[in-house]
PDB file of C-alpha atoms and ligand atoms in Angstrom:
ATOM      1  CA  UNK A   1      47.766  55.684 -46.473  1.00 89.00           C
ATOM      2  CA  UNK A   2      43.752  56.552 -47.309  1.00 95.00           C
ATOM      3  CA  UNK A   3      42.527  56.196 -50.655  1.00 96.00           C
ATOM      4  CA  UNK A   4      41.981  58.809 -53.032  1.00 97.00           C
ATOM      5  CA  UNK A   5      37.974  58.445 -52.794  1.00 97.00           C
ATOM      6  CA  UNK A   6      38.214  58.287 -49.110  1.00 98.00           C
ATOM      7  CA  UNK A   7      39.947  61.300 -48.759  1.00 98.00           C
ATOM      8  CA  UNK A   8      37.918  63.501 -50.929  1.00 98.00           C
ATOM      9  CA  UNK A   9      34.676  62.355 -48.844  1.00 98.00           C
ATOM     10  CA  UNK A  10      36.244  63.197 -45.857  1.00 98.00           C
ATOM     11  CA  UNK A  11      37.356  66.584 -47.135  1.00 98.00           C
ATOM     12  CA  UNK A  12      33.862  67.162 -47.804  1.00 98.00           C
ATOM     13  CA  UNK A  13      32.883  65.569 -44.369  1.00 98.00           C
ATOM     14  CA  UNK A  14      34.928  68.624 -43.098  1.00 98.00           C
ATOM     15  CA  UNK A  15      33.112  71.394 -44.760  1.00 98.00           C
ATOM     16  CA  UNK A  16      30.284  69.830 -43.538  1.00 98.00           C
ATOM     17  CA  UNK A  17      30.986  70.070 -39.985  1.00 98.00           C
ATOM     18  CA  UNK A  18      32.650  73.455 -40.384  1.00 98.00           C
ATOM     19  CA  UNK A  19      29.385  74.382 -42.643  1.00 98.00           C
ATOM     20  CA  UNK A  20      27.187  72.677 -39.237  1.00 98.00           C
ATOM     21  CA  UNK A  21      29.077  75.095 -37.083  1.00 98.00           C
ATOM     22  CA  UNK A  22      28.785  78.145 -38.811  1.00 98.00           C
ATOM     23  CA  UNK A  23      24.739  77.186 -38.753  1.00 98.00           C
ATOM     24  CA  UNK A  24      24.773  76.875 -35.153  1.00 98.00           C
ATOM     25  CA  UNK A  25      26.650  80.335 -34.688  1.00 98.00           C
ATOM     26  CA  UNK A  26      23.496  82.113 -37.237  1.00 98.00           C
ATOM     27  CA  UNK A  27      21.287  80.331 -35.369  1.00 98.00           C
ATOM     28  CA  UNK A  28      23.007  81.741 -31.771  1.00 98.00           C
ATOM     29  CA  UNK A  29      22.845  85.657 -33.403  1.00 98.00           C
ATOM     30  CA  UNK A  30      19.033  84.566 -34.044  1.00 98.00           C
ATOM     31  CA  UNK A  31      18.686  83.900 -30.085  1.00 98.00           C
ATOM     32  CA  UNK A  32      20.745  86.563 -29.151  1.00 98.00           C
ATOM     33  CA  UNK A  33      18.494  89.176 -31.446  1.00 98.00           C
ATOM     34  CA  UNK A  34      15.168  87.771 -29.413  1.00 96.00           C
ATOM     35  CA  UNK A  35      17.270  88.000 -26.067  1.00 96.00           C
ATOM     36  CA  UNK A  36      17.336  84.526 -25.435  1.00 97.00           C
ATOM     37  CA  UNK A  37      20.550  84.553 -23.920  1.00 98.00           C
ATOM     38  CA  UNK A  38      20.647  80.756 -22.729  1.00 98.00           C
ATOM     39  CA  UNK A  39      19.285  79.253 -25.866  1.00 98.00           C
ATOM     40  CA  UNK A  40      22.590  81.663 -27.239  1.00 98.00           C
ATOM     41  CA  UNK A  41      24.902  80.268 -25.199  1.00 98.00           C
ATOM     42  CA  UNK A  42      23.892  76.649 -25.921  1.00 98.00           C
ATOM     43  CA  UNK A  43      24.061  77.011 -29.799  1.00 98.00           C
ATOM     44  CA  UNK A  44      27.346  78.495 -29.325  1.00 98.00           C
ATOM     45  CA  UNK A  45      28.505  75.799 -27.817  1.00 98.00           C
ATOM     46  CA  UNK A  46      27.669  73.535 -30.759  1.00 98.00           C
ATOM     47  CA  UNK A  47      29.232  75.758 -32.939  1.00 98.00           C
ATOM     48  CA  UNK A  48      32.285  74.792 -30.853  1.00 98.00           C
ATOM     49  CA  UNK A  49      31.664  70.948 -30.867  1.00 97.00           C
ATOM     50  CA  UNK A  50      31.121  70.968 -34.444  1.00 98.00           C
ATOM     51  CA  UNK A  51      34.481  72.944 -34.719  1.00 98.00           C
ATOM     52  CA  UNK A  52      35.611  69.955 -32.811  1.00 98.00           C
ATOM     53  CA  UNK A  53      34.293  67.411 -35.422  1.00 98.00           C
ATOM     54  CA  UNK A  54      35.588  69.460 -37.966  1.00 98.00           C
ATOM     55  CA  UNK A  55      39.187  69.581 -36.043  1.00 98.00           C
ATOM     56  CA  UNK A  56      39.216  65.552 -35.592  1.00 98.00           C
ATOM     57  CA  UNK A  57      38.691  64.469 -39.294  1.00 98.00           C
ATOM     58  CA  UNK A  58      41.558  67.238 -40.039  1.00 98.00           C
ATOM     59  CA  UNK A  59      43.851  65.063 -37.668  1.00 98.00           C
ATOM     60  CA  UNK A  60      42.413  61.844 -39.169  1.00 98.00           C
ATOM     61  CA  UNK A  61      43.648  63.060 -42.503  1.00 98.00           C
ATOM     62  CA  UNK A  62      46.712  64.134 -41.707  1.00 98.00           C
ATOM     63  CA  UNK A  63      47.499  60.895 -39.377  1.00 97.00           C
ATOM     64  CA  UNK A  64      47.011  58.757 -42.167  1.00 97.00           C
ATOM     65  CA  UNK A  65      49.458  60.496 -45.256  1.00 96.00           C
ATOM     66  CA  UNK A  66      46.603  62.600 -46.538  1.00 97.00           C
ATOM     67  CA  UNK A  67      45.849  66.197 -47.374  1.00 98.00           C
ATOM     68  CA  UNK A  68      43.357  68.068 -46.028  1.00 98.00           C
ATOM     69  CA  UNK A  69      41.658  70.420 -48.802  1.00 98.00           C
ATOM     70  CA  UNK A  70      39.447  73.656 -47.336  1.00 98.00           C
ATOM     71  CA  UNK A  71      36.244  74.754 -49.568  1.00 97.00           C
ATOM     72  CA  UNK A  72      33.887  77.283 -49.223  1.00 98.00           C
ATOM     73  CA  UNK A  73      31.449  77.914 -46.095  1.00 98.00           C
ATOM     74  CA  UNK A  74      27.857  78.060 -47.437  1.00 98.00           C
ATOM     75  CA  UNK A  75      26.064  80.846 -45.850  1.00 98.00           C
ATOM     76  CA  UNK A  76      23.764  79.663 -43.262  1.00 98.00           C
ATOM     77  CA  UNK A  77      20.139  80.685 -42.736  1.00 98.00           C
ATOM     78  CA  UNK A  78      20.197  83.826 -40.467  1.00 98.00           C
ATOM     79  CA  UNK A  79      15.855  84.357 -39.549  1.00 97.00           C
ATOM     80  CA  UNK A  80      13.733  81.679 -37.989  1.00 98.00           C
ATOM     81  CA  UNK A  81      10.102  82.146 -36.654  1.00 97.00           C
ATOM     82  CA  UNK A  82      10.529  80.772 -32.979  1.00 96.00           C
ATOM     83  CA  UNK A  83      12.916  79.190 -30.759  1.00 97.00           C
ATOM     84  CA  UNK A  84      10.734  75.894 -31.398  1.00 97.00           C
ATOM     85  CA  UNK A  85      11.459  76.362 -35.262  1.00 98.00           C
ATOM     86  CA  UNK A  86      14.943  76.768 -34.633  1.00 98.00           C
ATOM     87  CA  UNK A  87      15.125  73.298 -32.934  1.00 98.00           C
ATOM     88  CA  UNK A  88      13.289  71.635 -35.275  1.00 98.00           C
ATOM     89  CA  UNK A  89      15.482  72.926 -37.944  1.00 98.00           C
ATOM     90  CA  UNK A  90      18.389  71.590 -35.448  1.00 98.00           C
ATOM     91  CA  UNK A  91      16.979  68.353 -35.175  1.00 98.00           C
ATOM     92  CA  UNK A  92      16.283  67.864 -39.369  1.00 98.00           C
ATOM     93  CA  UNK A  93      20.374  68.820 -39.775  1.00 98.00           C
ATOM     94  CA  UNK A  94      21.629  66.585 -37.516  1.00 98.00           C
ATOM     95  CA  UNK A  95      19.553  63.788 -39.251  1.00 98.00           C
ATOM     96  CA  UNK A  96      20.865  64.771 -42.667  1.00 98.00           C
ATOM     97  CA  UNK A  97      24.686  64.589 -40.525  1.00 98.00           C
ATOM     98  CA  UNK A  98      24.061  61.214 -39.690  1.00 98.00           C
ATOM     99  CA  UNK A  99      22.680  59.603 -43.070  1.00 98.00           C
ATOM    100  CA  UNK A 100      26.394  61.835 -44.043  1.00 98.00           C
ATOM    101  CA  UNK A 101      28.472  60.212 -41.536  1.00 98.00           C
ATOM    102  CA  UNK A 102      26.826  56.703 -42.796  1.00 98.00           C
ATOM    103  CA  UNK A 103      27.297  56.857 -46.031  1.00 98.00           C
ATOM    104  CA  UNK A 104      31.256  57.761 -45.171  1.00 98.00           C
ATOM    105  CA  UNK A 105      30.645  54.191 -42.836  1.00 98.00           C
ATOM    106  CA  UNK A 106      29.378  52.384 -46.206  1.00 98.00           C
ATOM    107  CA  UNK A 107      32.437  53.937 -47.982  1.00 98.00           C
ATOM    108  CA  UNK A 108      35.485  52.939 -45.825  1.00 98.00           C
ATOM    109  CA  UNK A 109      33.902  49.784 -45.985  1.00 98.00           C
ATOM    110  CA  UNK A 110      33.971  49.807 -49.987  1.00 97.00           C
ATOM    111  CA  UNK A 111      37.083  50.536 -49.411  1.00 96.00           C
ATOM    112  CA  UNK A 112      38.399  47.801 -46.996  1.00 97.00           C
ATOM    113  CA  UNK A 113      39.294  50.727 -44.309  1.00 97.00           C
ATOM    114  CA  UNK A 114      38.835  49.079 -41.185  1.00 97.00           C
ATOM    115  CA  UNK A 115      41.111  51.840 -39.894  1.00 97.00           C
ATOM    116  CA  UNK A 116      38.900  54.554 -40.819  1.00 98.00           C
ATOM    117  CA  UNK A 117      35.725  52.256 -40.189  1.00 98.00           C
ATOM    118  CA  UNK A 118      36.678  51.809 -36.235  1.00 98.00           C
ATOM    119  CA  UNK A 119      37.343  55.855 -36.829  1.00 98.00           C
ATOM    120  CA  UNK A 120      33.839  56.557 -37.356  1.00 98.00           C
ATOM    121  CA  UNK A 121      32.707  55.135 -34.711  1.00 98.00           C
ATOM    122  CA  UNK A 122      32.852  57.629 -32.858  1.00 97.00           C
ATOM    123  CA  UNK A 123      30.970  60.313 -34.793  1.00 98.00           C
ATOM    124  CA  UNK A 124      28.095  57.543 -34.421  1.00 97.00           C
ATOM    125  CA  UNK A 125      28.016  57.795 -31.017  1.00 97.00           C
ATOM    126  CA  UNK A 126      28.356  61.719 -31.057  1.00 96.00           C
ATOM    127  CA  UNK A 127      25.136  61.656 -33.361  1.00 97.00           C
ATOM    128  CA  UNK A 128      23.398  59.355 -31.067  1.00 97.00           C
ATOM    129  CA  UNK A 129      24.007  62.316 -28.269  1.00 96.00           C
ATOM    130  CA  UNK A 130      22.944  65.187 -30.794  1.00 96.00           C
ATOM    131  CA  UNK A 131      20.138  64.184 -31.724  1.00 98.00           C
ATOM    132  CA  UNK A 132      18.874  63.003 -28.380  1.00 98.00           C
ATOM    133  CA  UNK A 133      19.986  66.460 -26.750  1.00 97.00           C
ATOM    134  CA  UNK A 134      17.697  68.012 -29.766  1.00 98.00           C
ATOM    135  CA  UNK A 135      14.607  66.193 -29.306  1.00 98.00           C
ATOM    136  CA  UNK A 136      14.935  66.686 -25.393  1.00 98.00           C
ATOM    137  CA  UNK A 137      14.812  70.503 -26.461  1.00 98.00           C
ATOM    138  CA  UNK A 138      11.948  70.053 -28.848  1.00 98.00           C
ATOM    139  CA  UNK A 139      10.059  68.258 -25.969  1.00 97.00           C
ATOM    140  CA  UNK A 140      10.766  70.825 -23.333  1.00 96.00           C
ATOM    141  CA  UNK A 141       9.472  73.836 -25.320  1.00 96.00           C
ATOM    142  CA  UNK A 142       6.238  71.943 -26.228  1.00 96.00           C
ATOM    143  CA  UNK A 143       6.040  71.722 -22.795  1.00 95.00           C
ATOM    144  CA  UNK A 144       6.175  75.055 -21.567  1.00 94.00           C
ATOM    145  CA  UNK A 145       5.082  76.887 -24.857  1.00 90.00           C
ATOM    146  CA  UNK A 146       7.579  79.272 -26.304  1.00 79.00           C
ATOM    147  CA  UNK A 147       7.145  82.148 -23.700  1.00 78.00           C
ATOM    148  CA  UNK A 148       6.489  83.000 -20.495  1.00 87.00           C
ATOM    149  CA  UNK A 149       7.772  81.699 -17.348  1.00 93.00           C
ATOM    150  CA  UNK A 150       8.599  78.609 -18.819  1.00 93.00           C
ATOM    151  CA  UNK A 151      10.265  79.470 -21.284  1.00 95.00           C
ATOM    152  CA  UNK A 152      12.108  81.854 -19.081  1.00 95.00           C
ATOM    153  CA  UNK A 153      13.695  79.026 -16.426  1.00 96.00           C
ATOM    154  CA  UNK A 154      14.507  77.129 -19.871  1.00 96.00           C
ATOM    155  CA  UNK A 155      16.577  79.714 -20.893  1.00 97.00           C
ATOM    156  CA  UNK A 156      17.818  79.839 -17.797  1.00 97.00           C
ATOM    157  CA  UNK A 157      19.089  76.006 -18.074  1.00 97.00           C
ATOM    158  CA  UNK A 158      20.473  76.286 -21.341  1.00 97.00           C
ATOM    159  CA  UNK A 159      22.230  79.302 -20.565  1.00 97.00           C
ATOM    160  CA  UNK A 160      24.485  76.388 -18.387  1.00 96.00           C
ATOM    161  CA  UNK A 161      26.029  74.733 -20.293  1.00 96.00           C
ATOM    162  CA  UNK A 162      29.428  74.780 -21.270  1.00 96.00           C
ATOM    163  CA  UNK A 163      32.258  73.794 -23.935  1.00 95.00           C
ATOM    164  CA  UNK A 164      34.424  70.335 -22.770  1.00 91.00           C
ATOM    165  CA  UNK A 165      36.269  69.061 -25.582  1.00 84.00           C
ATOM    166  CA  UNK A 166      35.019  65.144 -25.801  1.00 76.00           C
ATOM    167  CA  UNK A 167      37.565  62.331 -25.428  1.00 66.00           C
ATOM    168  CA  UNK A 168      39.921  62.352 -28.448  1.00 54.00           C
ATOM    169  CA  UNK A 169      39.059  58.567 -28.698  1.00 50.00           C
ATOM    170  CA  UNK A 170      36.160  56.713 -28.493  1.00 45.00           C
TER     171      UNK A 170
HETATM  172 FE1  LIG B 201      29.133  67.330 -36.284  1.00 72.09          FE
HETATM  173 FE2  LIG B 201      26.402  67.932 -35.081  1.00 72.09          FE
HETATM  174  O1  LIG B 201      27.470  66.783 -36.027  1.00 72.09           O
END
């Protein structure tokens, strides 16, 4: 069964995630509000991978004896100043994720939770991917500047991509 302390920071660990997605859906309404349809889609899609994050600790929880406890979604910023802003915004919360998702490392280890250490795992890996995917963004709109044609084909590639649910395990 998880401890007491390990459960509560995992509960929290969930309204993270669920607080991560509902950031990524304000920032989609942003896009869709400056007809950036692609950038849309692609934020929309995090919202559902962080769903996903959200949906695996639930499972964790209740796999291991303990109860998962719903709080309160903070509401999310809703205006940004350009698509570039919106990234680097992106980029900054998924770095404040990871030092999250660490600290929860530091604390199964407290704990003697190899169980839930060799769980986390796999969020490390997922934050390796996030913030790489961000930066790549970042990079491409310095590139082409934040209109114009460039801008236009970019949109064009984000407006790709699509929801797979990741591996349940790592
Ligand atoms: Fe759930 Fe984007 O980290």
């Amino acid at each position: 069964m998880i401890s007491k302390r390990l459960e509560d920071a995992i509960n929290a660990q969930i309204n993270a995630e669920m607080y991560s997605a509902y950031l990524y859906l304000s920032m989609a309404q942003y896009f869709e509000s400056v007809g950036l349809k692609g950038f849309a889609n692609w934020m929309t899609v995090q919202f559902q991978e962080e769903q996903f994050h959200a949906f695996k600790f639930i499972d964790y929880i209740n796999e291991r004896g303990g109860r998962v406890i719903l709080k309160p979604i903070e509401q999310p910023k809703t205006e940004w100043n350009s698509p570039l802003e919106v990234m680097e915004d992106t980029l900054k919360h998924e770095e404040k994720v990871t030092s999250l998702i660490n600290n929860l490392i530091n604390l199964s280890m407290d704990e003697k939770d190899h169980m839930t250490t060799n769980f986390l795992q796999w969020y490390i890996a997922e934050q390796v991917e996030e913030e790489s995917n961000d930066k790549e963004i970042i990079d491409k709109i310095k590139l082409v500047g934040d209109r114009g044609n460039g801008m236009f084909m970019l949109d064009k590639e984000l407006g790709a991509r699509v929801f797979t649910p990741p591996a349940k395990e790592a």
